[in-house]
Amino acid sequence: MAQVAFTVAVLAWLFQKTDWPNLLQRFQEMDPWWFAAAAASYGCNISISSGRWWVILRALSRPAPLPWLWRLNWVGAYFNQVLPGSVSGDFLRAWYTRHQAHGMPFALAAVFSDRFIGMGALVGIALTAFLLGGRNVALLPGMDKTMAVVVVGYLVIVVLILTPWLNFLATRLGKIGNALHDIRLGMAALLRHPQALAATIGLSLIVQGFSILTFWCLAKSLGLALDPAAVWLVWPLVSLFLALPISFAGWGLREGLVVLYLGALHIGHDAALALSLLTGATVLLTSLPGVLLWFGIGRHPLSQLQAIEAGENPG
């Protein structure tokens, strides 16, 4: 309920500042070809990220068929948009791969690693844009402090994953502590696997490149000429913040940040709001095939322990 309240409050605050005829006109004049390109780009984002998940599971010696992961990735993308938070679909992905991962902790480790490496790519892209972005970066309010917090925070999490400082959880929190310990060990195993780590970083840069391309295409569909800082710094940073579980599927939080930062880059309130709303709608509409792929998933042989055990022990 708190997430819904936050989303409603932020959107209500933004809407009362909006020129509604102007906003609606922007949508009516939208270029459908650029919109279609954006939807195709986001579809590539979802599909290619399933390959990153496949690499991670193989690195953890818990392989799963790529077509199965592709299906689950689309299902997870859909549920991330219709359930509270922005990672609900990730827990669903872990649930349906728990048998291949030999337990929920390692299934969660793979999914969290998938998410974490993707966030690392966003941090790298945003930091590069911040350092090379030129004078317009200085227009973005508090960007220097924000980037410092993001980079340091990410590095601290990496250190916590790789060091034994959190081992006390296994003794202090019982079964939950043991599960958290296994999740940390699984994520640490990936970070210590050079080939798999390099592959997942490379795939993450491609995946996030399609996310950036989606945002840029939607801006073109609305006739907006975005500054490079908006494309390479603002959008990756906004994407990072959308992982915070403070809004409903990112709605409200995304709009507030996009209006704030694009406003500093001389994009009007209505134009920035239209772009953010269109981005959210595109992500939701593009992920709709996930609901079709979800039907019957519980009857799939790979989601049933007995079928997997039979395949592993044919005699």
mmCIF file of C-alpha atoms in Angstrom:
data_model
loop_
_atom_site.group_PDB
_atom_site.id
_atom_site.type_symbol
_atom_site.label_atom_id
_atom_site.label_comp_id
_atom_site.label_asym_id
_atom_site.label_seq_id
_atom_site.Cartn_x
_atom_site.Cartn_y
_atom_site.Cartn_z
ATOM 1 C CA MET A 1 0.000 0.000 0.000
ATOM 2 C CA ALA A 2 2.873 2.386 0.736
ATOM 3 C CA GLN A 3 4.171 1.914 -2.815
ATOM 4 C CA VAL A 4 0.749 2.671 -4.293
ATOM 5 C CA ALA A 5 0.404 5.731 -2.057
ATOM 6 C CA PHE A 6 3.819 7.009 -3.158
ATOM 7 C CA THR A 7 2.985 6.502 -6.835
ATOM 8 C CA VAL A 8 -0.406 8.205 -6.544
ATOM 9 C CA ALA A 9 1.031 11.133 -4.577
ATOM 10 C CA VAL A 10 3.860 11.832 -7.023
ATOM 11 C CA LEU A 11 1.676 11.478 -10.113
ATOM 12 C CA ALA A 12 -1.013 13.707 -8.577
ATOM 13 C CA TRP A 13 1.600 16.371 -7.833
ATOM 14 C CA LEU A 14 2.945 16.195 -11.398
ATOM 15 C CA PHE A 15 -0.486 16.131 -13.009
ATOM 16 C CA GLN A 16 -1.681 19.268 -11.226
ATOM 17 C CA LYS A 17 1.216 21.130 -12.899
ATOM 18 C CA THR A 18 0.419 19.690 -16.331
ATOM 19 C CA ASP A 19 -1.142 21.430 -19.323
ATOM 20 C CA TRP A 20 -3.439 18.575 -20.283
ATOM 21 C CA PRO A 21 -4.350 19.719 -23.810
ATOM 22 C CA ASN A 22 -0.642 20.107 -24.577
ATOM 23 C CA LEU A 23 0.153 16.672 -23.120
ATOM 24 C CA LEU A 24 -2.605 14.965 -25.091
ATOM 25 C CA GLN A 25 -1.558 16.725 -28.272
ATOM 26 C CA ARG A 26 1.958 15.330 -27.882
ATOM 27 C CA PHE A 27 0.572 11.813 -27.742
ATOM 28 C CA GLN A 28 -1.721 12.434 -30.726
ATOM 29 C CA GLU A 29 1.233 13.670 -32.823
ATOM 30 C CA MET A 30 3.480 10.770 -31.821
ATOM 31 C CA ASP A 31 5.356 9.126 -34.700
ATOM 32 C CA PRO A 32 4.179 5.455 -34.763
ATOM 33 C CA TRP A 33 7.319 4.228 -36.536
ATOM 34 C CA TRP A 34 9.643 5.498 -33.817
ATOM 35 C CA PHE A 35 7.275 4.015 -31.232
ATOM 36 C CA ALA A 36 7.420 0.641 -32.997
ATOM 37 C CA ALA A 37 11.217 0.868 -33.061
ATOM 38 C CA ALA A 38 11.221 1.545 -29.322
ATOM 39 C CA ALA A 39 8.991 -1.464 -28.639
ATOM 40 C CA ALA A 40 11.235 -3.685 -30.766
ATOM 41 C CA SER A 41 14.286 -2.381 -28.932
ATOM 42 C CA TYR A 42 12.784 -3.204 -25.551
ATOM 43 C CA GLY A 43 11.841 -6.652 -26.801
ATOM 44 C CA CYS A 44 15.527 -7.191 -27.654
ATOM 45 C CA ASN A 45 16.389 -6.019 -24.136
ATOM 46 C CA ILE A 46 14.222 -8.728 -22.580
ATOM 47 C CA SER A 47 15.312 -11.488 -24.933
ATOM 48 C CA ILE A 48 19.057 -10.865 -24.772
ATOM 49 C CA SER A 49 19.038 -10.608 -20.977
ATOM 50 C CA SER A 50 17.879 -14.235 -20.848
ATOM 51 C CA GLY A 51 21.265 -15.125 -22.329
ATOM 52 C CA ARG A 52 22.990 -13.373 -19.434
ATOM 53 C CA TRP A 53 20.930 -15.429 -16.976
ATOM 54 C CA TRP A 54 21.880 -18.601 -18.886
ATOM 55 C CA VAL A 55 25.592 -17.775 -18.574
ATOM 56 C CA ILE A 56 25.219 -17.135 -14.831
ATOM 57 C CA LEU A 57 23.484 -20.453 -14.162
ATOM 58 C CA ARG A 58 26.162 -22.305 -16.106
ATOM 59 C CA ALA A 59 28.877 -20.530 -14.111
ATOM 60 C CA LEU A 60 27.180 -21.733 -10.918
ATOM 61 C CA SER A 61 27.068 -25.309 -12.320
ATOM 62 C CA ARG A 62 23.268 -25.100 -12.363
ATOM 63 C CA PRO A 63 22.563 -25.068 -16.128
ATOM 64 C CA ALA A 64 19.084 -24.639 -17.561
ATOM 65 C CA PRO A 65 17.910 -24.673 -21.210
ATOM 66 C CA LEU A 66 18.041 -21.253 -22.862
ATOM 67 C CA PRO A 67 14.487 -21.490 -24.331
ATOM 68 C CA TRP A 68 13.135 -22.141 -20.821
ATOM 69 C CA LEU A 69 15.000 -19.109 -19.432
ATOM 70 C CA TRP A 70 13.838 -16.978 -22.374
ATOM 71 C CA ARG A 71 10.221 -17.859 -21.570
ATOM 72 C CA LEU A 72 10.666 -17.155 -17.863
ATOM 73 C CA ASN A 73 12.410 -13.865 -18.608
ATOM 74 C CA TRP A 74 9.388 -12.626 -20.546
ATOM 75 C CA VAL A 75 7.064 -13.836 -17.798
ATOM 76 C CA GLY A 76 9.184 -12.067 -15.181
ATOM 77 C CA ALA A 77 9.270 -8.868 -17.240
ATOM 78 C CA TYR A 78 5.468 -8.819 -17.331
ATOM 79 C CA PHE A 79 5.000 -9.424 -13.606
ATOM 80 C CA ASN A 80 7.592 -6.773 -12.790
ATOM 81 C CA GLN A 81 5.137 -4.319 -14.358
ATOM 82 C CA VAL A 82 1.912 -5.451 -12.707
ATOM 83 C CA LEU A 83 2.986 -6.375 -9.175
ATOM 84 C CA PRO A 84 4.210 -4.042 -6.410
ATOM 85 C CA GLY A 85 7.897 -3.214 -6.445
ATOM 86 C CA SER A 86 10.065 -3.656 -9.516
ATOM 87 C CA VAL A 87 11.547 -7.086 -8.771
ATOM 88 C CA SER A 88 8.448 -9.227 -8.165
ATOM 89 C CA GLY A 89 9.021 -10.960 -11.476
ATOM 90 C CA ASP A 90 12.568 -11.800 -10.374
ATOM 91 C CA PHE A 91 11.250 -13.882 -7.490
ATOM 92 C CA LEU A 92 8.934 -15.651 -9.923
ATOM 93 C CA ARG A 93 11.925 -16.437 -12.182
ATOM 94 C CA ALA A 94 13.798 -17.874 -9.210
ATOM 95 C CA TRP A 95 10.784 -19.965 -8.176
ATOM 96 C CA TYR A 96 10.502 -21.648 -11.571
ATOM 97 C CA THR A 97 14.242 -22.389 -11.774
ATOM 98 C CA ARG A 98 14.635 -23.631 -8.196
ATOM 99 C CA HIS A 99 14.795 -27.255 -9.379
ATOM 100 C CA GLN A 100 17.514 -26.579 -11.967
ATOM 101 C CA ALA A 101 19.415 -24.557 -9.336
ATOM 102 C CA HIS A 102 18.984 -27.332 -6.736
ATOM 103 C CA GLY A 103 17.259 -25.059 -4.272
ATOM 104 C CA MET A 104 15.729 -21.644 -3.927
ATOM 105 C CA PRO A 105 18.862 -19.953 -2.466
ATOM 106 C CA PHE A 106 20.975 -20.647 -5.562
ATOM 107 C CA ALA A 107 18.056 -19.811 -7.851
ATOM 108 C CA LEU A 108 17.834 -16.440 -6.103
ATOM 109 C CA ALA A 109 21.617 -16.064 -6.288
ATOM 110 C CA ALA A 110 21.461 -16.465 -10.072
ATOM 111 C CA VAL A 111 18.558 -14.030 -10.449
ATOM 112 C CA PHE A 112 20.089 -11.459 -8.092
ATOM 113 C CA SER A 113 23.430 -11.775 -9.907
ATOM 114 C CA ASP A 114 21.613 -11.200 -13.180
ATOM 115 C CA ARG A 115 20.043 -8.047 -11.774
ATOM 116 C CA PHE A 116 23.237 -6.910 -10.012
ATOM 117 C CA ILE A 117 25.507 -7.224 -13.060
ATOM 118 C CA GLY A 118 22.925 -5.353 -15.123
ATOM 119 C CA MET A 119 22.924 -2.571 -12.557
ATOM 120 C CA GLY A 120 26.719 -2.527 -12.702
ATOM 121 C CA ALA A 121 26.539 -1.847 -16.429
ATOM 122 C CA LEU A 122 24.205 1.069 -15.742
ATOM 123 C CA VAL A 123 26.606 2.438 -13.125
ATOM 124 C CA GLY A 124 29.485 2.190 -15.589
ATOM 125 C CA ILE A 125 27.562 3.884 -18.405
ATOM 126 C CA ALA A 126 26.312 6.669 -16.122
ATOM 127 C CA LEU A 127 29.759 7.250 -14.610
ATOM 128 C CA THR A 128 31.368 7.434 -18.048
ATOM 129 C CA ALA A 129 28.728 9.910 -19.229
ATOM 130 C CA PHE A 130 29.172 11.936 -16.034
ATOM 131 C CA LEU A 131 32.927 12.194 -16.529
ATOM 132 C CA LEU A 132 32.772 12.906 -20.273
ATOM 133 C CA GLY A 133 29.408 14.644 -20.500
ATOM 134 C CA GLY A 134 30.622 18.216 -20.763
ATOM 135 C CA ARG A 135 29.129 21.374 -19.355
ATOM 136 C CA ASN A 136 25.488 20.268 -19.454
ATOM 137 C CA VAL A 137 26.184 17.705 -16.749
ATOM 138 C CA ALA A 138 26.692 20.626 -14.366
ATOM 139 C CA LEU A 139 23.079 21.649 -14.992
ATOM 140 C CA LEU A 140 21.747 18.460 -13.405
ATOM 141 C CA PRO A 141 20.890 19.168 -9.739
ATOM 142 C CA GLY A 142 23.039 17.300 -7.215
ATOM 143 C CA MET A 143 24.460 14.986 -9.876
ATOM 144 C CA ASP A 144 27.979 14.953 -8.442
ATOM 145 C CA LYS A 145 26.746 13.805 -5.029
ATOM 146 C CA THR A 146 24.276 11.351 -6.566
ATOM 147 C CA MET A 147 26.965 9.704 -8.676
ATOM 148 C CA ALA A 148 29.304 9.484 -5.682
ATOM 149 C CA VAL A 149 26.632 7.714 -3.621
ATOM 150 C CA VAL A 150 25.745 5.346 -6.474
ATOM 151 C CA VAL A 151 29.337 4.356 -7.280
ATOM 152 C CA VAL A 152 30.440 3.983 -3.659
ATOM 153 C CA GLY A 153 27.252 2.106 -2.770
ATOM 154 C CA TYR A 154 27.757 -0.358 -5.622
ATOM 155 C CA LEU A 155 31.396 -0.972 -4.683
ATOM 156 C CA VAL A 156 30.451 -1.525 -1.030
ATOM 157 C CA ILE A 157 27.946 -4.188 -2.075
ATOM 158 C CA VAL A 158 30.620 -5.896 -4.200
ATOM 159 C CA VAL A 159 32.968 -5.965 -1.196
ATOM 160 C CA LEU A 160 30.246 -7.374 1.063
ATOM 161 C CA ILE A 161 29.518 -10.121 -1.457
ATOM 162 C CA LEU A 162 33.175 -11.131 -1.815
ATOM 163 C CA THR A 163 34.242 -10.993 1.835
ATOM 164 C CA PRO A 164 33.178 -13.209 4.770
ATOM 165 C CA TRP A 165 31.954 -10.255 6.833
ATOM 166 C CA LEU A 166 28.343 -11.362 6.464
ATOM 167 C CA ASN A 167 28.947 -14.963 7.518
ATOM 168 C CA PHE A 168 27.446 -14.194 10.924
ATOM 169 C CA LEU A 169 24.024 -14.203 9.256
ATOM 170 C CA ALA A 170 24.183 -17.993 8.979
ATOM 171 C CA THR A 171 24.476 -18.370 12.771
ATOM 172 C CA ARG A 172 22.326 -15.465 13.912
ATOM 173 C CA LEU A 173 19.254 -15.835 11.692
ATOM 174 C CA GLY A 174 18.720 -19.577 11.496
ATOM 175 C CA LYS A 175 17.242 -20.907 8.254
ATOM 176 C CA ILE A 176 16.848 -17.411 6.815
ATOM 177 C CA GLY A 177 20.493 -16.686 7.626
ATOM 178 C CA ASN A 178 21.603 -19.906 5.949
ATOM 179 C CA ALA A 179 19.608 -19.008 2.841
ATOM 180 C CA LEU A 180 21.130 -15.508 2.723
ATOM 181 C CA HIS A 181 24.571 -17.066 3.187
ATOM 182 C CA ASP A 182 24.003 -19.389 0.217
ATOM 183 C CA ILE A 183 22.766 -16.490 -1.912
ATOM 184 C CA ARG A 184 25.919 -14.499 -1.097
ATOM 185 C CA LEU A 185 28.150 -17.477 -1.887
ATOM 186 C CA GLY A 186 26.411 -17.966 -5.230
ATOM 187 C CA MET A 187 26.847 -14.326 -6.195
ATOM 188 C CA ALA A 188 30.477 -14.382 -5.035
ATOM 189 C CA ALA A 189 31.134 -17.447 -7.189
ATOM 190 C CA LEU A 190 30.073 -15.504 -10.281
ATOM 191 C CA LEU A 191 32.221 -12.484 -9.387
ATOM 192 C CA ARG A 192 35.216 -14.830 -9.034
ATOM 193 C CA HIS A 193 34.572 -16.526 -12.396
ATOM 194 C CA PRO A 194 36.531 -14.376 -14.930
ATOM 195 C CA GLN A 195 35.080 -15.812 -18.144
ATOM 196 C CA ALA A 196 31.471 -15.798 -16.964
ATOM 197 C CA LEU A 197 31.854 -12.354 -15.415
ATOM 198 C CA ALA A 198 33.289 -10.932 -18.639
ATOM 199 C CA ALA A 199 30.474 -12.514 -20.665
ATOM 200 C CA THR A 200 27.756 -11.190 -18.360
ATOM 201 C CA ILE A 201 29.261 -7.696 -18.350
ATOM 202 C CA GLY A 202 29.402 -7.703 -22.144
ATOM 203 C CA LEU A 203 25.818 -8.898 -22.428
ATOM 204 C CA SER A 204 24.739 -6.337 -19.824
ATOM 205 C CA LEU A 205 26.230 -3.500 -21.856
ATOM 206 C CA ILE A 206 24.268 -4.734 -24.889
ATOM 207 C CA VAL A 207 21.074 -5.095 -22.845
ATOM 208 C CA GLN A 208 21.389 -1.631 -21.330
ATOM 209 C CA GLY A 209 22.263 -0.264 -24.746
ATOM 210 C CA PHE A 210 18.846 -1.423 -25.944
ATOM 211 C CA SER A 211 17.245 0.207 -22.891
ATOM 212 C CA ILE A 212 18.917 3.500 -23.786
ATOM 213 C CA LEU A 213 17.927 3.050 -27.430
ATOM 214 C CA THR A 214 14.305 2.505 -26.345
ATOM 215 C CA PHE A 215 14.309 5.789 -24.418
ATOM 216 C CA TRP A 216 15.911 7.658 -27.332
ATOM 217 C CA CYS A 217 13.450 6.234 -29.883
ATOM 218 C CA LEU A 218 10.507 7.278 -27.717
ATOM 219 C CA ALA A 219 11.929 10.787 -27.474
ATOM 220 C CA LYS A 220 12.179 10.851 -31.275
ATOM 221 C CA SER A 221 8.578 9.655 -31.533
ATOM 222 C CA LEU A 222 7.528 12.729 -29.550
ATOM 223 C CA GLY A 223 9.738 15.046 -31.595
ATOM 224 C CA LEU A 224 12.174 15.693 -28.740
ATOM 225 C CA ALA A 225 15.863 16.326 -29.365
ATOM 226 C CA LEU A 226 17.554 15.113 -26.190
ATOM 227 C CA ASP A 227 20.935 16.258 -24.993
ATOM 228 C CA PRO A 228 23.463 13.363 -24.801
ATOM 229 C CA ALA A 229 23.517 13.820 -21.019
ATOM 230 C CA ALA A 230 19.800 12.959 -20.933
ATOM 231 C CA VAL A 231 20.328 9.779 -22.930
ATOM 232 C CA TRP A 232 23.576 8.453 -21.468
ATOM 233 C CA LEU A 233 23.468 9.803 -17.904
ATOM 234 C CA VAL A 234 19.904 10.625 -16.864
ATOM 235 C CA TRP A 235 18.191 7.519 -18.230
ATOM 236 C CA PRO A 236 20.724 4.982 -16.838
ATOM 237 C CA LEU A 237 20.550 6.744 -13.482
ATOM 238 C CA VAL A 238 16.751 6.737 -13.496
ATOM 239 C CA SER A 239 16.805 3.043 -14.428
ATOM 240 C CA LEU A 240 18.981 2.352 -11.384
ATOM 241 C CA PHE A 241 16.593 4.160 -9.057
ATOM 242 C CA LEU A 242 13.647 2.202 -10.447
ATOM 243 C CA ALA A 243 15.033 -0.863 -8.649
ATOM 244 C CA LEU A 244 14.148 0.791 -5.333
ATOM 245 C CA PRO A 245 10.945 -0.753 -3.906
ATOM 246 C CA ILE A 246 9.273 2.567 -3.144
ATOM 247 C CA SER A 247 6.779 2.858 -5.997
ATOM 248 C CA PHE A 248 4.377 0.619 -7.884
ATOM 249 C CA ALA A 249 6.374 -0.870 -10.789
ATOM 250 C CA GLY A 250 8.407 2.334 -10.987
ATOM 251 C CA TRP A 251 5.425 4.582 -11.795
ATOM 252 C CA GLY A 252 5.664 8.003 -10.204
ATOM 253 C CA LEU A 253 9.330 7.634 -9.307
ATOM 254 C CA ARG A 254 10.312 7.485 -12.977
ATOM 255 C CA GLU A 255 8.097 10.445 -13.860
ATOM 256 C CA GLY A 256 9.382 12.582 -11.006
ATOM 257 C CA LEU A 257 13.039 11.946 -11.824
ATOM 258 C CA VAL A 258 12.643 12.393 -15.582
ATOM 259 C CA VAL A 259 10.757 15.677 -15.147
ATOM 260 C CA LEU A 260 13.361 16.894 -12.638
ATOM 261 C CA TYR A 261 16.457 16.071 -14.670
ATOM 262 C CA LEU A 262 15.133 16.839 -18.156
ATOM 263 C CA GLY A 263 13.755 20.109 -16.826
ATOM 264 C CA ALA A 264 17.318 21.042 -15.849
ATOM 265 C CA LEU A 265 18.300 20.301 -19.468
ATOM 266 C CA HIS A 266 15.644 22.715 -20.772
ATOM 267 C CA ILE A 267 12.969 20.125 -21.639
ATOM 268 C CA GLY A 268 9.537 21.410 -20.610
ATOM 269 C CA HIS A 269 7.419 19.769 -17.906
ATOM 270 C CA ASP A 270 4.764 18.451 -20.300
ATOM 271 C CA ALA A 271 7.312 17.109 -22.784
ATOM 272 C CA ALA A 272 9.351 15.331 -20.090
ATOM 273 C CA LEU A 273 6.217 13.910 -18.470
ATOM 274 C CA ALA A 274 4.925 12.682 -21.833
ATOM 275 C CA LEU A 275 8.243 10.937 -22.489
ATOM 276 C CA SER A 276 8.250 9.251 -19.084
ATOM 277 C CA LEU A 277 4.620 8.111 -19.314
ATOM 278 C CA LEU A 278 5.212 6.811 -22.824
ATOM 279 C CA THR A 279 8.288 4.926 -21.624
ATOM 280 C CA GLY A 280 6.298 3.239 -18.866
ATOM 281 C CA ALA A 281 3.484 2.370 -21.257
ATOM 282 C CA THR A 282 5.937 0.959 -23.801
ATOM 283 C CA VAL A 283 7.606 -1.259 -21.221
ATOM 284 C CA LEU A 284 4.223 -2.539 -20.053
ATOM 285 C CA LEU A 285 2.815 -3.150 -23.541
ATOM 286 C CA THR A 286 5.995 -4.799 -24.799
ATOM 287 C CA SER A 287 6.045 -7.183 -21.839
ATOM 288 C CA LEU A 288 2.441 -8.335 -22.444
ATOM 289 C CA PRO A 289 3.522 -11.515 -24.287
ATOM 290 C CA GLY A 290 4.807 -12.602 -20.889
ATOM 291 C CA VAL A 291 1.280 -13.211 -19.644
ATOM 292 C CA LEU A 292 0.614 -15.571 -22.572
ATOM 293 C CA LEU A 293 3.877 -17.393 -21.932
ATOM 294 C CA TRP A 294 2.888 -17.755 -18.276
ATOM 295 C CA PHE A 295 -0.186 -19.865 -19.048
ATOM 296 C CA GLY A 296 0.586 -23.517 -18.490
ATOM 297 C CA ILE A 297 4.041 -22.835 -17.117
ATOM 298 C CA GLY A 298 3.343 -24.836 -13.965
ATOM 299 C CA ARG A 299 2.715 -27.937 -16.108
ATOM 300 C CA HIS A 300 5.976 -27.566 -18.014
ATOM 301 C CA PRO A 301 8.320 -30.518 -17.301
ATOM 302 C CA LEU A 302 11.131 -28.176 -16.200
ATOM 303 C CA SER A 303 8.948 -26.698 -13.466
ATOM 304 C CA GLN A 304 8.261 -30.111 -11.934
ATOM 305 C CA LEU A 305 10.798 -31.743 -9.651
ATOM 306 C CA GLN A 306 9.748 -35.294 -10.483
ATOM 307 C CA ALA A 307 10.347 -34.790 -14.207
ATOM 308 C CA ILE A 308 13.783 -33.295 -13.600
ATOM 309 C CA GLU A 309 14.819 -36.085 -11.254
ATOM 310 C CA ALA A 310 13.663 -38.662 -13.795
ATOM 311 C CA GLY A 311 15.802 -37.002 -16.449
ATOM 312 C CA GLU A 312 18.851 -36.975 -14.182
ATOM 313 C CA ASN A 313 18.346 -40.639 -13.151
ATOM 314 C CA PRO A 314 17.065 -42.440 -16.258
ATOM 315 C CA GLY A 315 17.958 -45.862 -14.843
#
